[in-house]
Amino acid sequence: MTGTKRSSEGLDAHRRKLLFRSWHRGMREMDLILGTFADAEIGTLTAEEIDQYERLLDIVDTEFLPLVTGERPVPAEIDCAVLQKILASRRTMTF
């Protein structure tokens, strides 16, 4: 069970892959944060935002989680529009 509530129907292959990766991170907390974000946003992200999101998905969970939870400041080199969307969605998440 992935937890996804969104069907991959209607998504191109690249977006389907990113949706899958979002829900299969390895750390359940990151699955929930990024999977929920991807469920809501993957279909509407621009090409540039897709590139940004893919780069964020390459960050190891143990490094990414403290940034998303606010335990560590976000380094300037990874701060981008999509990360700001993730942080905003994180503040409104209820599990």
PDB file of C-alpha atoms in Angstrom:
ATOM      1  CA  MET A   1       0.000   0.000   0.000  1.00  0.00           C
ATOM      2  CA  THR A   2       1.433   3.339  -1.008  1.00  0.00           C
ATOM      3  CA  GLY A   3      -0.950   5.755   0.630  1.00  0.00           C
ATOM      4  CA  THR A   4      -1.574   7.605  -2.616  1.00  0.00           C
ATOM      5  CA  LYS A   5      -5.042   8.906  -3.194  1.00  0.00           C
ATOM      6  CA  ARG A   6      -4.301  10.059  -6.726  1.00  0.00           C
ATOM      7  CA  SER A   7      -4.505   7.927  -9.810  1.00  0.00           C
ATOM      8  CA  SER A   8      -1.615   8.152 -12.233  1.00  0.00           C
ATOM      9  CA  GLU A   9      -4.159   8.122 -15.058  1.00  0.00           C
ATOM     10  CA  GLY A  10      -3.682  11.104 -17.333  1.00  0.00           C
ATOM     11  CA  LEU A  11      -0.076  11.692 -16.272  1.00  0.00           C
ATOM     12  CA  ASP A  12       2.828  11.342 -18.665  1.00  0.00           C
ATOM     13  CA  ALA A  13       5.420   8.663 -17.888  1.00  0.00           C
ATOM     14  CA  HIS A  14       7.828  11.111 -16.231  1.00  0.00           C
ATOM     15  CA  ARG A  15       5.174  12.446 -13.828  1.00  0.00           C
ATOM     16  CA  ARG A  16       4.014   8.882 -13.030  1.00  0.00           C
ATOM     17  CA  LYS A  17       7.596   7.999 -12.140  1.00  0.00           C
ATOM     18  CA  LEU A  18       7.907  11.056  -9.874  1.00  0.00           C
ATOM     19  CA  LEU A  19       4.597  10.249  -8.191  1.00  0.00           C
ATOM     20  CA  PHE A  20       5.824   6.715  -7.506  1.00  0.00           C
ATOM     21  CA  ARG A  21       9.176   7.973  -6.174  1.00  0.00           C
ATOM     22  CA  SER A  22       7.361  10.411  -3.905  1.00  0.00           C
ATOM     23  CA  TRP A  23       5.497   7.585  -2.179  1.00  0.00           C
ATOM     24  CA  HIS A  24       8.445   5.151  -2.087  1.00  0.00           C
ATOM     25  CA  ARG A  25      11.214   7.113  -0.405  1.00  0.00           C
ATOM     26  CA  GLY A  26      12.257   4.604   2.222  1.00  0.00           C
ATOM     27  CA  MET A  27      11.413   6.767   5.217  1.00  0.00           C
ATOM     28  CA  ARG A  28       7.677   6.756   5.963  1.00  0.00           C
ATOM     29  CA  GLU A  29       7.678  10.391   7.111  1.00  0.00           C
ATOM     30  CA  MET A  30       9.075  11.491   3.760  1.00  0.00           C
ATOM     31  CA  ASP A  31       6.653   9.194   1.915  1.00  0.00           C
ATOM     32  CA  LEU A  32       3.788  11.006   3.610  1.00  0.00           C
ATOM     33  CA  ILE A  33       5.149  14.515   3.095  1.00  0.00           C
ATOM     34  CA  LEU A  34       6.278  14.145  -0.514  1.00  0.00           C
ATOM     35  CA  GLY A  35       3.599  11.663  -1.532  1.00  0.00           C
ATOM     36  CA  THR A  36       0.816  13.903  -0.282  1.00  0.00           C
ATOM     37  CA  PHE A  37       2.430  16.879  -2.014  1.00  0.00           C
ATOM     38  CA  ALA A  38       2.786  14.941  -5.280  1.00  0.00           C
ATOM     39  CA  ASP A  39      -0.818  13.721  -5.100  1.00  0.00           C
ATOM     40  CA  ALA A  40      -1.977  17.324  -4.945  1.00  0.00           C
ATOM     41  CA  GLU A  41       0.495  19.016  -7.297  1.00  0.00           C
ATOM     42  CA  ILE A  42       2.174  16.641  -9.759  1.00  0.00           C
ATOM     43  CA  GLY A  43      -0.377  17.216 -12.492  1.00  0.00           C
ATOM     44  CA  THR A  44      -0.045  21.006 -12.433  1.00  0.00           C
ATOM     45  CA  LEU A  45       3.693  21.559 -12.005  1.00  0.00           C
ATOM     46  CA  THR A  46       5.393  23.344 -14.884  1.00  0.00           C
ATOM     47  CA  ALA A  47       8.332  21.777 -16.720  1.00  0.00           C
ATOM     48  CA  GLU A  48      10.736  23.917 -14.685  1.00  0.00           C
ATOM     49  CA  GLU A  49       9.029  22.883 -11.447  1.00  0.00           C
ATOM     50  CA  ILE A  50       9.207  19.220 -12.477  1.00  0.00           C
ATOM     51  CA  ASP A  51      12.977  19.630 -12.899  1.00  0.00           C
ATOM     52  CA  GLN A  52      13.213  21.273  -9.470  1.00  0.00           C
ATOM     53  CA  TYR A  53      11.103  18.529  -7.891  1.00  0.00           C
ATOM     54  CA  GLU A  54      13.218  15.798  -9.428  1.00  0.00           C
ATOM     55  CA  ARG A  55      16.383  17.398  -8.010  1.00  0.00           C
ATOM     56  CA  LEU A  56      14.730  17.557  -4.576  1.00  0.00           C
ATOM     57  CA  LEU A  57      13.785  13.872  -4.800  1.00  0.00           C
ATOM     58  CA  ASP A  58      17.477  13.071  -5.253  1.00  0.00           C
ATOM     59  CA  ILE A  59      18.239  14.372  -1.740  1.00  0.00           C
ATOM     60  CA  VAL A  60      18.640  11.574   0.804  1.00  0.00           C
ATOM     61  CA  ASP A  61      15.745  11.365   3.290  1.00  0.00           C
ATOM     62  CA  THR A  62      17.978  11.783   6.334  1.00  0.00           C
ATOM     63  CA  GLU A  63      19.206  15.104   4.915  1.00  0.00           C
ATOM     64  CA  PHE A  64      15.872  16.248   3.479  1.00  0.00           C
ATOM     65  CA  LEU A  65      13.568  15.583   6.449  1.00  0.00           C
ATOM     66  CA  PRO A  66      15.251  18.082   8.828  1.00  0.00           C
ATOM     67  CA  LEU A  67      14.949  20.762   6.136  1.00  0.00           C
ATOM     68  CA  VAL A  68      11.264  20.081   5.572  1.00  0.00           C
ATOM     69  CA  THR A  69      10.452  19.972   9.284  1.00  0.00           C
ATOM     70  CA  GLY A  70      12.366  23.156  10.028  1.00  0.00           C
ATOM     71  CA  GLU A  71      15.001  21.479  12.191  1.00  0.00           C
ATOM     72  CA  ARG A  72      17.704  22.818   9.863  1.00  0.00           C
ATOM     73  CA  PRO A  73      17.743  25.894   7.641  1.00  0.00           C
ATOM     74  CA  VAL A  74      17.286  25.357   3.926  1.00  0.00           C
ATOM     75  CA  PRO A  75      20.582  25.851   2.044  1.00  0.00           C
ATOM     76  CA  ALA A  76      20.345  28.518  -0.652  1.00  0.00           C
ATOM     77  CA  GLU A  77      21.477  26.099  -3.375  1.00  0.00           C
ATOM     78  CA  ILE A  78      18.347  23.944  -3.020  1.00  0.00           C
ATOM     79  CA  ASP A  79      15.834  26.661  -2.155  1.00  0.00           C
ATOM     80  CA  CYS A  80      13.403  26.886  -5.064  1.00  0.00           C
ATOM     81  CA  ALA A  81       9.737  27.464  -5.863  1.00  0.00           C
ATOM     82  CA  VAL A  82       8.847  23.787  -5.490  1.00  0.00           C
ATOM     83  CA  LEU A  83      10.559  23.482  -2.125  1.00  0.00           C
ATOM     84  CA  GLN A  84       8.585  26.500  -0.951  1.00  0.00           C
ATOM     85  CA  LYS A  85       5.386  24.787  -2.158  1.00  0.00           C
ATOM     86  CA  ILE A  86       6.351  21.634  -0.243  1.00  0.00           C
ATOM     87  CA  LEU A  87       7.029  23.650   2.907  1.00  0.00           C
ATOM     88  CA  ALA A  88       3.711  25.471   2.551  1.00  0.00           C
ATOM     89  CA  SER A  89       1.816  22.221   2.022  1.00  0.00           C
ATOM     90  CA  ARG A  90       3.625  20.689   4.993  1.00  0.00           C
ATOM     91  CA  ARG A  91       2.284  23.419   7.282  1.00  0.00           C
ATOM     92  CA  THR A  92      -1.299  22.543   6.313  1.00  0.00           C
ATOM     93  CA  MET A  93      -0.976  18.742   6.416  1.00  0.00           C
ATOM     94  CA  THR A  94      -2.990  16.679   8.809  1.00  0.00           C
ATOM     95  CA  PHE A  95      -2.322  12.965   9.198  1.00  0.00           C
TER      96      PHE A  95
END
